[in-house]
Coordinates of C-alpha atoms and ligand atoms in Angstrom, one line a residue:
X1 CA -61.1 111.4 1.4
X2 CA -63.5 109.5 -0.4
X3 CA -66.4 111.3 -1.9
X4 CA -69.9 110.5 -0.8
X5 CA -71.4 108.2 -2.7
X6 CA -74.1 109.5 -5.2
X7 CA -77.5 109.6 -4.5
X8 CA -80.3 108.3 -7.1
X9 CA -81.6 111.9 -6.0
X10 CA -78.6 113.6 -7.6
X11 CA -79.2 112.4 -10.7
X12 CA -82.8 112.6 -12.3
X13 CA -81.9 110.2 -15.5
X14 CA -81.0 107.8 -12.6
X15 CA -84.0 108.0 -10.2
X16 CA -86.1 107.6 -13.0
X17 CA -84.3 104.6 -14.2
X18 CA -84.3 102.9 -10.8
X19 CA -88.4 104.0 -10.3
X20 CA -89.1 102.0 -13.7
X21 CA -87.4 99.1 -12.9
X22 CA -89.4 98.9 -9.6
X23 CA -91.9 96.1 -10.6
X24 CA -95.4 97.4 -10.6
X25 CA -94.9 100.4 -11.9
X26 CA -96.3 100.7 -15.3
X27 CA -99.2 99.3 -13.9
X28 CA -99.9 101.9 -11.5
X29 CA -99.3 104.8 -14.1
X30 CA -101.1 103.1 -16.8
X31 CA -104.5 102.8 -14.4
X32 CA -104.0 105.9 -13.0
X33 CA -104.5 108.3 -16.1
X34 CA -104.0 111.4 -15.3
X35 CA -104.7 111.3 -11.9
X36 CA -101.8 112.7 -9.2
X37 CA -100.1 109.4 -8.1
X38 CA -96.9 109.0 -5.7
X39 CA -94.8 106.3 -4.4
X40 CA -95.0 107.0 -0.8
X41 CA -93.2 105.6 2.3
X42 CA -91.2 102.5 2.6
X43 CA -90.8 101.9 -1.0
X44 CA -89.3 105.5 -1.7
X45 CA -87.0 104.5 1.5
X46 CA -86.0 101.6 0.3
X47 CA -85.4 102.8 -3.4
X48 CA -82.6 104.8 -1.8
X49 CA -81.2 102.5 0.4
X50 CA -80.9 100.2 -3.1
X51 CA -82.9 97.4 -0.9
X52 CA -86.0 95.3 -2.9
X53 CA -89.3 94.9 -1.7
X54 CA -92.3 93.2 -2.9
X55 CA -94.6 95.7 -1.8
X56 CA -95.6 99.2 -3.4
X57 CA -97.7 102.3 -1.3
X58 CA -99.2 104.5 -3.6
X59 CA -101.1 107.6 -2.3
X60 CA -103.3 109.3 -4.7
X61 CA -104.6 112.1 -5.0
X62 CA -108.2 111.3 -5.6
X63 CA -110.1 108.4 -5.1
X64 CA -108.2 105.2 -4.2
X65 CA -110.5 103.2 -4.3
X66 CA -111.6 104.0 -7.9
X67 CA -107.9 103.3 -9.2
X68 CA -108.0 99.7 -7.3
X69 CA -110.9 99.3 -9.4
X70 CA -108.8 100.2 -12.9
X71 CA -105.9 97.9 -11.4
X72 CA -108.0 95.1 -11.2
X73 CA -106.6 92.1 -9.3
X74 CA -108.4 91.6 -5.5
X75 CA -109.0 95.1 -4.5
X76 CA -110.4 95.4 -0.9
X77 CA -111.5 98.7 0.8
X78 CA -111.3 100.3 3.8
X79 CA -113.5 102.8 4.1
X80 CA -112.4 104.3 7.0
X81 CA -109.2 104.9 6.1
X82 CA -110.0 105.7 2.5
X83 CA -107.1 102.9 1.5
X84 CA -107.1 99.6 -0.7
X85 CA -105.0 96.6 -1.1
X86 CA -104.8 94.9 -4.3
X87 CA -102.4 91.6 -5.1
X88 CA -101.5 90.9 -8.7
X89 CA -99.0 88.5 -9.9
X90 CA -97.7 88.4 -6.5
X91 CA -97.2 92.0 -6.0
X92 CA -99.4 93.6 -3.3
X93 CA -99.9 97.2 -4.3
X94 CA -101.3 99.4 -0.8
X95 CA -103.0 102.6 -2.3
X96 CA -104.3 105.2 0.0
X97 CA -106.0 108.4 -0.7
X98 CA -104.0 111.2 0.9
X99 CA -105.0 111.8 4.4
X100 CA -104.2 114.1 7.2
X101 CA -104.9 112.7 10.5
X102 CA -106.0 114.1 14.1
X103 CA -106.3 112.4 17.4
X104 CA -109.0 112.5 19.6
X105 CA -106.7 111.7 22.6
X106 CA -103.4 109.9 22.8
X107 CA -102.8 106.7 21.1
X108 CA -106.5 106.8 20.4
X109 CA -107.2 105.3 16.2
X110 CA -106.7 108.9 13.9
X111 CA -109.8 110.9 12.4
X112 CA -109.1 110.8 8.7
X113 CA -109.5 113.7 6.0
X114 CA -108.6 113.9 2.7
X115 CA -105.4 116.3 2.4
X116 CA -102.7 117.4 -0.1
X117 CA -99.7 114.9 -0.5
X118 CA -97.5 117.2 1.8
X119 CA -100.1 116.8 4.6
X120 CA -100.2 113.3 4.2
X121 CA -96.4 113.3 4.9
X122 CA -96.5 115.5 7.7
X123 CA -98.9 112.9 9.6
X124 CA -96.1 109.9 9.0
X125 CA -93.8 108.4 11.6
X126 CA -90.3 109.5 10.5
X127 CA -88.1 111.6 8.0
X128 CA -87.0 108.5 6.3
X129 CA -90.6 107.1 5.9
X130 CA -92.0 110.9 4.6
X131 CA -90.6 110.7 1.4
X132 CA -92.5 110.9 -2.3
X133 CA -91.6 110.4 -6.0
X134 CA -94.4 111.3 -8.5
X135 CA -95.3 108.7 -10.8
X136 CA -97.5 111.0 -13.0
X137 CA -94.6 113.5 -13.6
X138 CA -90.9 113.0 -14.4
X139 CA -89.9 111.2 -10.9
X140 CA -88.2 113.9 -8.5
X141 CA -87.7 113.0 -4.8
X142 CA -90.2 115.0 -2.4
X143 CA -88.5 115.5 0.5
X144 CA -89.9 117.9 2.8
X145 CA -88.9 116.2 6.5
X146 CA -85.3 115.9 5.1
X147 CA -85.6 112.1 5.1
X148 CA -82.7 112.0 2.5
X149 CA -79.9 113.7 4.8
X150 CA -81.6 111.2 7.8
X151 CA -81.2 108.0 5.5
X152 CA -77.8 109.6 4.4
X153 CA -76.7 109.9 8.2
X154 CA -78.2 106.9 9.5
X155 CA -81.0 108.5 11.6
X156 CA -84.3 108.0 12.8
X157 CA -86.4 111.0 13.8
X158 CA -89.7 111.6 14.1
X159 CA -91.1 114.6 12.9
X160 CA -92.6 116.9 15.2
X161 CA -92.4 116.8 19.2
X162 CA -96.2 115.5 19.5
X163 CA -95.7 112.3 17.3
X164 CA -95.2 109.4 20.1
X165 CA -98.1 111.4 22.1
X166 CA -100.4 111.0 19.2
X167 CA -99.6 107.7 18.8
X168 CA -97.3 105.7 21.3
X169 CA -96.8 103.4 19.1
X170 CA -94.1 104.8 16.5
X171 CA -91.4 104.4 19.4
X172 CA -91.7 100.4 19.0
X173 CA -91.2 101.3 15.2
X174 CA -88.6 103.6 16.0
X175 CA -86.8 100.5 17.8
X176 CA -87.7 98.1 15.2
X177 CA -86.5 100.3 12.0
X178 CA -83.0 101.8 14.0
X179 CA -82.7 97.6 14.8
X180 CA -83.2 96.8 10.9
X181 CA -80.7 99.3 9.7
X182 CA -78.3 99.3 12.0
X183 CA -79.6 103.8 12.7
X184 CA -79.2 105.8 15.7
X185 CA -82.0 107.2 17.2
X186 CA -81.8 111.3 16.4
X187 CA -81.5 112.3 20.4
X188 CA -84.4 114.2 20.1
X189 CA -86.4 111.4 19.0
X190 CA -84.7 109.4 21.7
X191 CA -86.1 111.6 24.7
X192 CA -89.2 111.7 23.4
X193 CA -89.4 107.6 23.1
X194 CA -88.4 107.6 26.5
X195 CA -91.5 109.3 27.5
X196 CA -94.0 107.7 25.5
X197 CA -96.8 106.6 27.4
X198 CA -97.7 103.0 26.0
X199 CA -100.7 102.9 28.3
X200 CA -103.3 104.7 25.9
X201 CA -102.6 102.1 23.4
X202 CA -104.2 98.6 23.1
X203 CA -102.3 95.3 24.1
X204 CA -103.0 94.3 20.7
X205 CA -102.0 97.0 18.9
X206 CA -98.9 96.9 20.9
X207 CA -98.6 93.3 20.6
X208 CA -99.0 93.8 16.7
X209 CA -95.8 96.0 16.5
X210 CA -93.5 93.8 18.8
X211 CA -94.4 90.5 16.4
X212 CA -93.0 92.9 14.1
X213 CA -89.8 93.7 15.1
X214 CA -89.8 90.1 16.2
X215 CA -89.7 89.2 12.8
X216 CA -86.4 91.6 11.9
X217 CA -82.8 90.0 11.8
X218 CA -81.5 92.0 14.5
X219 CA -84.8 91.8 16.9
X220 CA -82.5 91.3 19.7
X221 CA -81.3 95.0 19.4
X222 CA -84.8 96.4 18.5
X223 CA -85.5 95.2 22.2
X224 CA -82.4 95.6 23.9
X225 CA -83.4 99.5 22.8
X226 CA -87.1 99.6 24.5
X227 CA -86.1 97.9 27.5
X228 CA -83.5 100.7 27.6
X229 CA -86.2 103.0 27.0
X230 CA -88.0 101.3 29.6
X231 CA -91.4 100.4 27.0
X232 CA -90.8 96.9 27.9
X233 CA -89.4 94.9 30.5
X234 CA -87.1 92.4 28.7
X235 CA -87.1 89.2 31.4
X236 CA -83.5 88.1 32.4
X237 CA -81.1 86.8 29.9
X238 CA -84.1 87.4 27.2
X239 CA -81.0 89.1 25.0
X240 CA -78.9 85.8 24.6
X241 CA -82.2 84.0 24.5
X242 CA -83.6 85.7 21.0
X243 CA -80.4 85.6 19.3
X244 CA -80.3 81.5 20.3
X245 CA -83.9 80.6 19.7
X246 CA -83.9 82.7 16.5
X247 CA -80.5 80.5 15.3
X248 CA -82.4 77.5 16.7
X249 CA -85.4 78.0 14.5
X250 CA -83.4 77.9 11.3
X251 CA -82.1 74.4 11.4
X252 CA -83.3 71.1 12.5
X253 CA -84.8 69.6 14.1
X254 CA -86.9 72.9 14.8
X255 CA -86.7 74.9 11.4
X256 CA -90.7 74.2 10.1
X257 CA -91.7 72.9 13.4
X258 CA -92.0 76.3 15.5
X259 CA -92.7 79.8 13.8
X260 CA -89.5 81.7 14.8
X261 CA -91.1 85.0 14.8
X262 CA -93.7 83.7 17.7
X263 CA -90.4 82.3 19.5
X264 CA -88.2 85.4 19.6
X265 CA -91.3 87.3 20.6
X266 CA -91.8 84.9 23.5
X267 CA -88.1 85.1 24.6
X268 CA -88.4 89.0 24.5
X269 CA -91.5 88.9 26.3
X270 CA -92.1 85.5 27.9
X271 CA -95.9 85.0 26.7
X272 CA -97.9 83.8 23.1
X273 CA -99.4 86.8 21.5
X274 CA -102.9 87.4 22.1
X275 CA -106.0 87.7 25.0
X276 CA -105.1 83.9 26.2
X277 CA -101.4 83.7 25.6
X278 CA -100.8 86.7 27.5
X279 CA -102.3 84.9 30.4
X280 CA -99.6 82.4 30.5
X281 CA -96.2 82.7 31.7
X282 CA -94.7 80.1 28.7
X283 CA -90.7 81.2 29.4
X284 CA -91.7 80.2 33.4
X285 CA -92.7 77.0 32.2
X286 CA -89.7 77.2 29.8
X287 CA -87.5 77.6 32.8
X288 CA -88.9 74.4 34.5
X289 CA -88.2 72.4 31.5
X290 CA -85.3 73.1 30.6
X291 CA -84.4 73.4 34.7
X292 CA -85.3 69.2 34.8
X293 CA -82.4 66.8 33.4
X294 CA -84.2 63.5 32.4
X295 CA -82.6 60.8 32.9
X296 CA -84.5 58.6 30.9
X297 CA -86.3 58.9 27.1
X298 CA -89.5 57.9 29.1
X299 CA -88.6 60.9 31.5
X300 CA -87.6 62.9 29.1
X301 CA -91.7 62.4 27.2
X302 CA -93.2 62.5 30.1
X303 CA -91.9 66.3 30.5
X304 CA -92.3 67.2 26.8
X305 CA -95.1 65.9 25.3
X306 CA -98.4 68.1 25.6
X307 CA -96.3 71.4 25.1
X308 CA -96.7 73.7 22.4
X309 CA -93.7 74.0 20.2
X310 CA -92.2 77.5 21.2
X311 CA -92.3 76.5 24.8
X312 CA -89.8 73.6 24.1
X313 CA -87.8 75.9 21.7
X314 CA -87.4 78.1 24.3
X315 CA -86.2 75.3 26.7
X316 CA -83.9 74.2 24.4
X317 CA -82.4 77.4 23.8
X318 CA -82.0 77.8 27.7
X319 CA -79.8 74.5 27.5
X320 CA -82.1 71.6 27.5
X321 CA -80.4 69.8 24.7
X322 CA -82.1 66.4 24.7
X323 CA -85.5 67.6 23.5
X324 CA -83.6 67.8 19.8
X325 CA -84.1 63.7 20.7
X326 CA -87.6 64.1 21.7
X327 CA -88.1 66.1 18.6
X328 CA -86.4 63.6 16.0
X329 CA -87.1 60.5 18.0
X330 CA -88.9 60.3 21.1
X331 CA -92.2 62.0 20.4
X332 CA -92.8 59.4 17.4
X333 CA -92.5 56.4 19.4
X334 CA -95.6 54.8 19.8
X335 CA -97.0 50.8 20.8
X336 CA -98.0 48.4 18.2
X337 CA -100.6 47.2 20.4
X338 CA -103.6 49.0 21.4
X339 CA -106.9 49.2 23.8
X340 CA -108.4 47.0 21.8
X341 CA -105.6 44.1 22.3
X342 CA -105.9 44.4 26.2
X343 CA -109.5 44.2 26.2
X344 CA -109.4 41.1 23.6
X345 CA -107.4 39.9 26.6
X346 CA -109.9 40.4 29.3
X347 CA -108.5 43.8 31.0
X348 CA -111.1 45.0 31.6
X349 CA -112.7 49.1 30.4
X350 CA -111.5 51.6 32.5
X351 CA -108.2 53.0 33.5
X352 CA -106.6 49.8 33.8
X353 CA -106.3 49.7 30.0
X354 CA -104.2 53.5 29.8
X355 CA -101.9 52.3 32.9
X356 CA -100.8 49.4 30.6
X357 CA -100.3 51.1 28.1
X358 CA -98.8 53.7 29.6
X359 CA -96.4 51.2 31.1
X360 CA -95.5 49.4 28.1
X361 CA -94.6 52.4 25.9
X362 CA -92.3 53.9 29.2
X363 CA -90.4 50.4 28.7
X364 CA -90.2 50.8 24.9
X365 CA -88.8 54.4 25.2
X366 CA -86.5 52.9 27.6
X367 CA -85.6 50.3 25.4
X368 CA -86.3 47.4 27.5
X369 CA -88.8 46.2 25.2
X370 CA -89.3 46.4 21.4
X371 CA -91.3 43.4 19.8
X372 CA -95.1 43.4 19.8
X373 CA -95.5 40.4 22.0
X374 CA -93.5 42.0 24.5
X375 CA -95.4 44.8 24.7
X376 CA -98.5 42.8 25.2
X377 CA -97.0 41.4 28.1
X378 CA -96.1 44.2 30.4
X379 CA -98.9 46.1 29.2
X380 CA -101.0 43.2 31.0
X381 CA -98.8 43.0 33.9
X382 CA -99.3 46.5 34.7
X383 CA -102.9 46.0 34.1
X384 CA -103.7 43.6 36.4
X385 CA -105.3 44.8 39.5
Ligands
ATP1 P1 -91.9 97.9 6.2 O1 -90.7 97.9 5.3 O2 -91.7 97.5 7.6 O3 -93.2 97.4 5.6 P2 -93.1 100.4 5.8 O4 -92.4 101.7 5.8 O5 -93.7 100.0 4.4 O6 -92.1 99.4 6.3 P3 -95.8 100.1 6.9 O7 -96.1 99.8 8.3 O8 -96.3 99.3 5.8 O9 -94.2 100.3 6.9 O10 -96.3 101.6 6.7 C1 -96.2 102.3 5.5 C2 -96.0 103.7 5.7 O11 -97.0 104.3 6.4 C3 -94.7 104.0 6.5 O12 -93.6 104.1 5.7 C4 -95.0 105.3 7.2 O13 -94.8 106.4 6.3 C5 -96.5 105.2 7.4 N1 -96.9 104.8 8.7 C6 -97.1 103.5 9.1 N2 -97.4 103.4 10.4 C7 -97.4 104.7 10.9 C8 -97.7 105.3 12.1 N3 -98.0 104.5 13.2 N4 -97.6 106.6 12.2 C9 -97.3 107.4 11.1 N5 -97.0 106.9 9.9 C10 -97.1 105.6 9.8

């Protein structure tokens, strides 16, 4: 049998190798002095899983907001939360005081403290995320959840019975981390995501971590997981559908014309994010599209145009193939004459002009017409009264 394969934790020469190569680095240590500073969360998780990021969480522990200030850059506070952002060169560095956290009810936004790093990695969502490597001391892997033997195993576990009660919505990041690398849900973990209770939490918030896992490679089974956890109600088919419209969006005549993370989160959950787009049923509408076989270009417009981008995506993914026509041809047709020429002719203001036009560019879509003088003369045939 083939040994494991060694850890970066095994071997200190190595983890502190791989920590100086993460880019950043030097930077952090050289503006924090001698204050106690940690890489913290996804980036320790990462680290081990040998996968890059452009990112770095620092928790410090002292004042955050102070060591922003040494780092320079665009530092912006939170004051609440005792956390700053700051971007340099195109690395965003998140530094964060640590923090314990208690709720005031479930799914309600945490009371903040400062705390020891070990209490701020007890409040965090899962083993694998609850890991710390000190930057101000020879790099060592703190591992109190056992994060390493989760990451090792390919788990996902919260850790402590009361973490989807305090906040509901770690089981949609449960889903959408087990989705992005390819981990089981401990069982566990598992019952207690099937209990959460998303109600406490706000739509927003909510909506916030499903355009999330909306934007991983393999949504389709972040989702396929809640709806089997029943925390959302995946419409009909909406499986096939993310997998098509997220292949869709990547090539033309779509790719750059519709935000594919917006379309797989509409085919997981039918709607636009936000107050308004929640209102609407956009994968209905979808549906009726994509139900409709045009027989004509001008039919074919006359369905399409005035729809938002991710509604036609959607309609194409559920089989209506001509509007990769409308897209590359149809919807840039337009007349060479204008309101202007039909009044010059004595039509006179009023609806009479748009039913001309109308008319004209139907036959030009058609192809019955094409020159300008042609276009003239049906638009003033279907003008006159
Ligand atoms: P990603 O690679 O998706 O950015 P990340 O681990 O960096 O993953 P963030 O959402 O940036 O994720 O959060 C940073 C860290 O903060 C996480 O690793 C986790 O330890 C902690 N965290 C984030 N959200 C929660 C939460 N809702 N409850 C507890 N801990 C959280």
């Amino acid at each position: 049998m083939q040994p494991p394969a060694a850890s970066p934790t095994d071997d200190p020469a190595r983890l502190r190798e791989l920590v100086d190569a993460i880019p950043g680095v030097e930077r952090v240590r050289d503006a924090a002095g001698a204050l106690p500073i940690y890489l913290v969360g996804g980036v320790v998780r990462d680290l081990m899983l040998g996968r890059e990021r452009s990112d770095l969480d620092v928790v410090v522990e002292g004042d955050a907001e102070a060591l922003a200030r040494r780092l320079g850059g665009e530092a912006i506070g939170y004051q609440r939360f005792a956390t700053a952002k700051v971007t340099l060169e195109g690395l965003e560095f998140d530094l964060a005081r640590a923090r314990a956290e208690s709720y005031a009810r479930p799914g309600a936004l945490p009371d903040v403290r400062s705390a020891t790093l070990h209490e701020d990695l007890a409040r965090r969502d899962f083993s694998i995320n609850a890991m710390a490597i000190p930057l101000h001391a020879e790099p060592n892997l703190i591992d109190p959840h056992g994060g390493r033997a989760d990451l090792d195993s390919g788990a996902i576990r919260v850790l402590h019975e009361r973490s989807f009660i305090e906040d509901p919505t770690r089981a949609l990041r449960a889903a959408r981390y087990s989705a992005r690398f390819s981990f089981t849900v401990d069982p566990g973990t598992e019952r207690l995501a099937r209990e959460t209770d998303l109600s406490t939490v706000s739509e927003d918030r909510i909506e916030a971590e499903l355009l999330k896992l909306a934007a991983e490679p393999r949504a389709r089974a972040g989702f396929e997981q809640l709806d089997a956890w029943g925390l959302v109600a995946l419409p009909q088919g909406s499986g096939e559908l993310i997998d098509a419209v997220a292949a869709l969006a990547q090539r033309a005549p779509w790719k750059g014309e519709v935000d594919a993370v917006l379309a797989v989160h509409a085919a997981a959950t039918g709607r636009a994010p936000g107050a308004a787009g929640r209102l609407r049923d956009m994968l209905g509408s979808a549906r009726e599209i994509a139900a409709a076989s045009p027989s004509r270009p001008s039919d074919a417009v006359e369905l399409a145009s005035g729809r938002g981008g991710i509604e036609l995506i959607l309609a194409r993914a559920l089989g209506a193939e001509w509007l990769d026509r409308f897209m590359t041809e149809w919807r840039d047709v337009g007349l060479e004459i204008t309101g202007e020429d039909l009044l010059a002719a004595g039509v006179p203001e009023g609806p009479a002009v748009g039913a001309g036009l109308a008319e004209a560019l139907r036959r030009k879509l058609d192809g019955e017409i094409s020159e300008r003088a042609e276009e003239l003369r049906v638009a003033l045939d279907a003008a006159a009264p």
